[in-house]
Structure formats: structure tokens, C-alpha cells
């Protein structure tokens, strides 16, 4: 390799490293403030005492449990709806399917704030205001449109020959969907589930409007209780932010090895 090529390689590495550092700087600031010693503390270096203070003196574990419960339920329900709906979008043809596809697009184009007041009136009549199931239903509704498109896009990559072979062997359309299409769609299923999880996990507006009781707060709403009118103790705020970052990172780390698109083409070998 010539010196010019090496110099160009080092230049690209330096530029990319600088971009990565700038992109990660907010995360570094969050961790720095979270690990900073509290006022009147004897610690002189990074310490976990802010995390201990937050866990002992606030309801953050309750908020964490609420966020996890709502996010997992919402992502599972959204996936349960989006998988068959996306399969219809991918395989079926006709004016009804086209109208259905356009309807999903139109619904998704509206911001969630447009539906907050009508949803509040509707849920208050059936007793779901200030309940976790109520906000979970809203999260499902707000994520299912994009989830349908995500599943349809992945189903498009799966050859229809696999289903035709299953039909010849006696499978019904739904049977081929369950036995052939879904097992080959694991990366798409996981991507859609993670999307639904993040929509619910990061939401602030819906939880702020529909949840009134401290014991039912999710983490984004609970986080606002640390902000006071005249001053803010940034240490606990950043400690909560670190705790809020942990579950999505863990989910990505655990599921990362399943994001493989290989193996589908091999199912057609010899055809």
C-alpha cells in the first residue's frame, strides 16, 4: 500500500472518529453528570452515589416497571396486528388492498397530538384514563401503521415460491404464513417489535396527558418531577436518563445476533 493510500486511510479514520465523538458527546455528558459526586459529598472522583440516591428516594423503580410493562405489551400487540396486515399488503393485489394501503399512509401522516383530545374523551368514558392499559392501547394505535409497512417490506424479500411449495404440500394460506413466512421473517419481526417498543418507551406526550397518579407514571413523565421552578439538580436527572437508556441498549445487545437475513435463499436450493 502506497504512502498516499495510507495517508488517505488515516485521514478518513480521523474524520470519522471526530464525527463519532461529536455524535456521542451528549451521551458522554449524561454519564459524566450522573457519575459526578453530589453536593457535600466526600467523593473526589466518579461515584454511583447519585444512582443510590435516586433509587432510594424516588419512585424510579416503579416508573421503570411501568415503562417496561407498557412498552412490551404495546410492541407485542402491534406486532400481532402488523404481521398479518403486512402479509396482506405484500402478497394481495386489488383495489381494496390499495385503498387499505393508502388509508394506513394517511393515518400515519397525522401527528399524535391531533388525536389526544378525542382519545381522552373516548377513554374517559370507558374508564381507561390514568391506567397503563389505556396508554398501551394508544401506543399500539400510534405504531401499528409503520409496523405494517415494515413487515410488508420484509415479506417482499421472501420468495413466494416457498409458500407455493407449501400449498402444493397441502398447507392453507394461513398455514403457509405461520409455518413458512413467519419463521423466515425473524429479522423483520424483531425490527418491528423494537420499533413498537421504542415508540412506547420514549413517549412523553401521551403519558403526560393520560396518567395522573405518581405510581402509574412512566419514566419520561417521572423524569419531569426532578425539574423545579427555580433550579434543577442535574445529577439525579442524568442518573435517571442513564437508567432510561439501559433497557433499549440491552434489548439491542441481546437481539443483535438474530438480525441475519441469510438462510432464505437456501430454502430454494434445487428448485
Coordinates of C-alpha atoms in Angstrom, one line a residue, residues 35-161:
X35 CA -21.3 10.0 38.0
X36 CA -20.4 13.3 39.4
X37 CA -20.2 13.5 43.2
X38 CA -23.3 15.0 44.9
X39 CA -23.1 18.3 46.8
X40 CA -21.4 18.0 50.2
X41 CA -20.2 14.5 49.2
X42 CA -16.8 13.2 50.3
X43 CA -16.2 11.5 47.0
X44 CA -13.5 13.1 44.8
X45 CA -14.0 11.0 41.6
X46 CA -16.7 9.3 39.7
X47 CA -19.2 7.7 42.0
X48 CA -22.5 5.8 41.9
X49 CA -24.0 7.7 44.9
X50 CA -26.4 9.7 42.7
X51 CA -27.9 6.4 41.4
X52 CA -28.2 5.2 45.0
X53 CA -29.9 8.4 46.0
X54 CA -32.4 8.2 43.1
X55 CA -33.3 4.6 43.8
X56 CA -33.7 5.1 47.5
X57 CA -35.6 8.5 47.4
X58 CA -37.7 8.4 44.3
X59 CA -40.2 6.0 42.6
X60 CA -37.9 5.4 39.7
X61 CA -38.1 1.6 40.1
X62 CA -41.9 1.9 39.9
X63 CA -41.7 4.1 36.8
X64 CA -39.2 1.7 35.2
X65 CA -41.5 -1.2 35.8
X66 CA -44.5 0.7 34.3
X67 CA -42.4 1.7 31.2
X68 CA -41.2 -1.8 30.7
X69 CA -44.7 -3.3 31.1
X70 CA -46.4 -0.8 28.8
X71 CA -43.6 -1.0 26.1
X72 CA -43.5 -4.8 26.0
X73 CA -47.3 -5.1 25.8
X74 CA -47.6 -2.4 23.1
X75 CA -44.8 -3.9 21.0
X76 CA -46.3 -7.4 21.2
X77 CA -49.8 -6.2 20.3
X78 CA -48.5 -4.0 17.5
X79 CA -46.6 -7.0 16.1
X80 CA -49.6 -9.3 16.4
X81 CA -51.6 -6.9 14.3
X82 CA -48.9 -5.8 11.9
X83 CA -47.6 -9.3 10.9
X84 CA -50.9 -10.5 9.1
X85 CA -51.7 -7.0 7.9
X86 CA -48.2 -6.6 6.4
X87 CA -48.6 -10.0 4.7
X88 CA -51.8 -8.9 3.1
X89 CA -50.0 -5.7 1.8
X90 CA -47.1 -7.8 0.5
X91 CA -49.0 -10.6 -1.3
X92 CA -52.5 -9.4 -2.1
X93 CA -53.4 -7.3 -5.1
X94 CA -56.6 -5.3 -5.9
X95 CA -58.4 -2.0 -5.3
X96 CA -59.3 -3.0 -1.7
X97 CA -55.7 -3.6 -0.8
X98 CA -54.6 -0.4 -2.5
X99 CA -57.2 1.6 -0.6
X100 CA -56.2 -0.1 2.7
X101 CA -52.5 0.8 2.0
X102 CA -53.4 4.4 1.3
X103 CA -55.5 4.5 4.4
X104 CA -52.6 3.4 6.5
X105 CA -50.4 6.1 4.9
X106 CA -53.0 8.8 5.5
X107 CA -53.5 7.8 9.2
X108 CA -49.8 7.8 9.8
X109 CA -49.3 11.3 8.4
X110 CA -51.3 12.8 11.3
X111 CA -49.3 13.7 14.4
X112 CA -50.4 12.0 17.6
X113 CA -51.3 15.4 19.2
X114 CA -54.3 15.6 16.8
X115 CA -55.8 12.6 18.4
X116 CA -55.1 13.3 22.1
X117 CA -58.3 15.1 22.9
X118 CA -60.7 12.7 21.1
X119 CA -58.8 9.8 22.6
X120 CA -59.0 11.3 26.1
X121 CA -62.8 11.8 25.8
X122 CA -63.2 8.2 24.5
X123 CA -61.0 6.6 27.1
X124 CA -62.5 8.6 29.9
X125 CA -66.0 7.1 29.0
X126 CA -64.7 3.6 29.4
X127 CA -62.6 4.2 32.4
X128 CA -59.1 3.8 30.8
X129 CA -57.8 7.3 31.7
X130 CA -54.9 7.1 34.3
X131 CA -54.4 3.4 33.5
X132 CA -51.4 1.7 31.9
X133 CA -53.7 -0.4 29.6
X134 CA -55.1 2.8 28.3
X135 CA -51.8 4.3 27.2
X136 CA -50.7 0.9 25.9
X137 CA -53.7 0.9 23.5
X138 CA -52.7 4.3 22.3
X139 CA -49.1 3.2 21.7
X140 CA -50.3 0.3 19.7
X141 CA -52.5 2.6 17.6
X142 CA -49.7 5.1 17.0
X143 CA -47.1 2.4 15.9
X144 CA -49.2 -0.1 14.0
X145 CA -49.2 1.8 10.7
X146 CA -45.5 2.0 10.4
X147 CA -45.2 -1.6 11.8
X148 CA -47.5 -2.8 8.9
X149 CA -45.2 -1.2 6.3
X150 CA -42.1 -2.6 8.0
X151 CA -43.5 -6.1 7.9
X152 CA -44.7 -5.8 4.4
X153 CA -41.3 -4.6 3.2
X154 CA -39.6 -7.6 4.8
X155 CA -42.3 -10.1 3.4
X156 CA -41.5 -8.7 0.0
X157 CA -38.0 -10.1 0.3
X158 CA -39.2 -13.7 0.9
X159 CA -39.8 -15.6 -2.3
X160 CA -43.4 -16.5 -3.0
X161 CA -42.1 -19.9 -4.2

